[in-house]
Amino acid sequence: MRHGEVHNPEGVLYGRRSGYHLSELGRQMADRVAEHLADRDVTHVVASPLERAQETATPIAKAHGLDLATDERLIEAANVFEGKTFGVGDGALRKPANWRHLTNPFRPSWGEPYVEQVVRMMAALDRARDAARGHEAVCVSHQLPIWIVRSFVEKRRLWHDPRKRQCTLASLTTFTYRGDKIVSVGYSEPARDLVPAHLLAGAKPVKGGAKAFGA
């Protein structure tokens, strides 16, 4: 699961920074997904250590009477632009010092290599599978790592257009195992009606619209 909306009025690329919590709408999204999963056979709930993921996972764990586990491998992808904003006129991408980080979109040169994200996310999924073997587990993570591990499982290239990721706020990307092997991948948006239209999967950017950074 991707976490819910974050309170971030300044439009900061918050990445792995602490102190970024769910907005009121984000909490509604988390509660909605908890309700959606209430009748599922969930026996393990685990989240990234970042506040927004922990806060998203908490109502799900509570609904199933489970302790919330933490797995560092579910954390957001590292990014050299953490703490910066990218709105029109702020100059973040106009500074020559930043250009060296934009030279290789295939790795990518501005952050954690895609291959490293695959390795840690697959390990986290395997751990959750083992913890809930024969049942279901919920892992709360972040947009980019979720999309990258899904792309790997579905045998797509890892470099991509970020605007085309199918991983909306509070969405569920489901990996079904037979034994130790993933046999299918699913996707759903239980809180879709709560997500601002411009932030839905595949939506086109709206000029002057609100921002969503960090994933």
Short mmCIF file of N, CA, C and O in Angstrom, two decimals, residues 2 5-12 14 23 25 29 85-88 163 169 194-200 203-214:
data_model
loop_
_atom_site.label_atom_id
_atom_site.label_comp_id
_atom_site.label_asym_id
_atom_site.label_seq_id
_atom_site.Cartn_x
_atom_site.Cartn_y
_atom_site.Cartn_z
N ARG A 2 0.46 2.24 -0.77
CA ARG A 2 1.11 3.54 -0.68
C ARG A 2 0.42 4.33 0.42
O ARG A 2 -0.81 4.23 0.59
N GLU A 5 -2.31 10.96 1.85
CA GLU A 5 -1.82 12.31 1.60
C GLU A 5 -1.07 12.88 2.80
O GLU A 5 -1.46 12.69 3.95
N VAL A 6 0.00 13.61 2.52
CA VAL A 6 0.85 14.21 3.55
C VAL A 6 0.60 15.70 3.65
O VAL A 6 0.35 16.38 2.65
N HIS A 7 0.66 16.22 4.86
CA HIS A 7 0.56 17.67 5.07
C HIS A 7 1.89 18.30 4.66
O HIS A 7 2.91 18.13 5.32
N ASN A 8 1.87 19.03 3.54
CA ASN A 8 3.11 19.56 2.97
C ASN A 8 2.81 20.83 2.18
O ASN A 8 2.97 20.89 0.96
N PRO A 9 2.32 21.87 2.86
CA PRO A 9 1.89 23.08 2.15
C PRO A 9 3.00 23.79 1.39
O PRO A 9 2.73 24.53 0.43
N GLU A 10 4.26 23.57 1.79
CA GLU A 10 5.37 24.25 1.10
C GLU A 10 5.79 23.52 -0.17
O GLU A 10 6.61 24.04 -0.94
N GLY A 11 5.25 22.34 -0.42
CA GLY A 11 5.62 21.60 -1.63
C GLY A 11 7.05 21.13 -1.62
O GLY A 11 7.72 21.11 -2.66
N VAL A 12 7.55 20.70 -0.47
CA VAL A 12 8.92 20.22 -0.35
C VAL A 12 9.03 18.77 -0.83
O VAL A 12 8.13 17.96 -0.58
N TYR A 14 10.07 15.84 0.25
CA TYR A 14 10.46 15.45 1.61
C TYR A 14 11.22 14.15 1.68
O TYR A 14 11.98 13.90 2.61
N SER A 23 -1.96 14.37 6.35
CA SER A 23 -2.93 15.45 6.48
C SER A 23 -4.24 14.85 7.01
O SER A 23 -4.36 13.62 7.13
N LEU A 25 -6.95 14.71 5.38
CA LEU A 25 -7.44 13.89 4.27
C LEU A 25 -6.68 12.57 4.20
O LEU A 25 -7.26 11.52 3.93
N MET A 29 -8.04 8.71 4.25
CA MET A 29 -7.66 7.67 3.28
C MET A 29 -7.22 6.40 4.01
O MET A 29 -7.61 5.29 3.63
N THR A 85 12.33 22.47 -3.28
CA THR A 85 11.04 22.60 -3.94
C THR A 85 11.28 22.78 -5.43
O THR A 85 12.35 23.22 -5.86
N PHE A 86 10.26 22.44 -6.23
CA PHE A 86 10.43 22.50 -7.67
C PHE A 86 9.31 23.26 -8.36
O PHE A 86 9.00 23.04 -9.51
N GLY A 87 8.67 24.16 -7.63
CA GLY A 87 7.62 24.96 -8.23
C GLY A 87 8.20 25.96 -9.22
O GLY A 87 9.39 26.24 -9.25
N VAL A 88 7.30 26.51 -10.03
CA VAL A 88 7.72 27.49 -11.04
C VAL A 88 8.38 28.68 -10.36
O VAL A 88 7.85 29.25 -9.41
N ARG A 163 5.24 10.46 -14.41
CA ARG A 163 3.84 10.86 -14.54
C ARG A 163 2.93 9.69 -14.88
O ARG A 163 1.71 9.80 -14.77
N LEU A 169 -2.17 7.74 -4.26
CA LEU A 169 -2.21 7.79 -2.81
C LEU A 169 -3.19 6.76 -2.25
O LEU A 169 -4.31 6.61 -2.75
N LEU A 194 -11.50 9.97 -2.52
CA LEU A 194 -10.89 10.96 -1.62
C LEU A 194 -9.65 11.61 -2.23
O LEU A 194 -9.16 12.62 -1.71
N VAL A 195 -9.13 11.04 -3.29
CA VAL A 195 -7.89 11.53 -3.90
C VAL A 195 -8.19 12.68 -4.86
O VAL A 195 -9.04 12.52 -5.76
N PRO A 196 -7.55 13.83 -4.71
CA PRO A 196 -7.75 14.93 -5.66
C PRO A 196 -7.53 14.45 -7.09
O PRO A 196 -6.60 13.68 -7.36
N ALA A 197 -8.37 14.90 -8.00
CA ALA A 197 -8.36 14.38 -9.38
C ALA A 197 -6.99 14.46 -10.03
O ALA A 197 -6.58 13.55 -10.76
N HIS A 198 -6.24 15.55 -9.77
CA HIS A 198 -4.96 15.72 -10.44
C HIS A 198 -3.88 14.79 -9.89
O HIS A 198 -2.79 14.70 -10.45
N LEU A 199 -4.19 14.08 -8.79
CA LEU A 199 -3.22 13.15 -8.21
C LEU A 199 -3.56 11.69 -8.49
O LEU A 199 -2.82 10.79 -8.06
N LEU A 200 -4.64 11.44 -9.20
CA LEU A 200 -4.99 10.06 -9.54
C LEU A 200 -4.00 9.49 -10.55
O LEU A 200 -3.37 10.23 -11.31
N ALA A 203 -3.25 10.84 -14.23
CA ALA A 203 -3.81 12.18 -14.43
C ALA A 203 -2.77 13.12 -15.01
O ALA A 203 -1.58 13.02 -14.71
N LYS A 204 -3.21 14.06 -15.84
CA LYS A 204 -2.30 15.03 -16.40
C LYS A 204 -2.09 16.17 -15.40
O LYS A 204 -3.02 16.55 -14.69
N PRO A 205 -0.86 16.71 -15.32
CA PRO A 205 -0.60 17.81 -14.39
C PRO A 205 -1.51 18.99 -14.68
O PRO A 205 -1.81 19.30 -15.83
N VAL A 206 -1.97 19.65 -13.61
CA VAL A 206 -2.83 20.81 -13.75
C VAL A 206 -2.03 22.07 -13.46
O VAL A 206 -1.43 22.19 -12.40
N LYS A 207 -2.01 23.01 -14.39
CA LYS A 207 -1.24 24.23 -14.20
C LYS A 207 -1.79 24.99 -13.00
O LYS A 207 -2.99 25.26 -12.90
N GLY A 208 -0.86 25.26 -12.06
CA GLY A 208 -1.28 25.98 -10.86
C GLY A 208 -1.93 25.12 -9.81
O GLY A 208 -2.35 25.60 -8.77
N GLY A 209 -2.01 23.79 -10.07
CA GLY A 209 -2.64 22.88 -9.11
C GLY A 209 -1.74 22.59 -7.94
O GLY A 209 -0.59 22.97 -7.88
N ALA A 210 -2.31 21.89 -6.95
CA ALA A 210 -1.52 21.53 -5.77
C ALA A 210 -0.42 20.55 -6.12
O ALA A 210 -0.48 19.87 -7.13
N LYS A 211 0.58 20.50 -5.24
CA LYS A 211 1.73 19.64 -5.48
C LYS A 211 1.68 18.42 -4.58
O LYS A 211 1.07 18.43 -3.54
N ALA A 212 2.35 17.39 -5.00
CA ALA A 212 2.52 16.21 -4.13
C ALA A 212 3.94 15.73 -4.29
O ALA A 212 4.33 15.29 -5.36
N PHE A 213 4.74 15.86 -3.25
CA PHE A 213 6.14 15.50 -3.34
C PHE A 213 6.47 14.44 -2.32
O PHE A 213 5.90 14.39 -1.23
N GLY A 214 7.43 13.60 -2.64
CA GLY A 214 7.93 12.65 -1.68
C GLY A 214 7.46 11.24 -1.91
O GLY A 214 8.20 10.32 -1.88
#
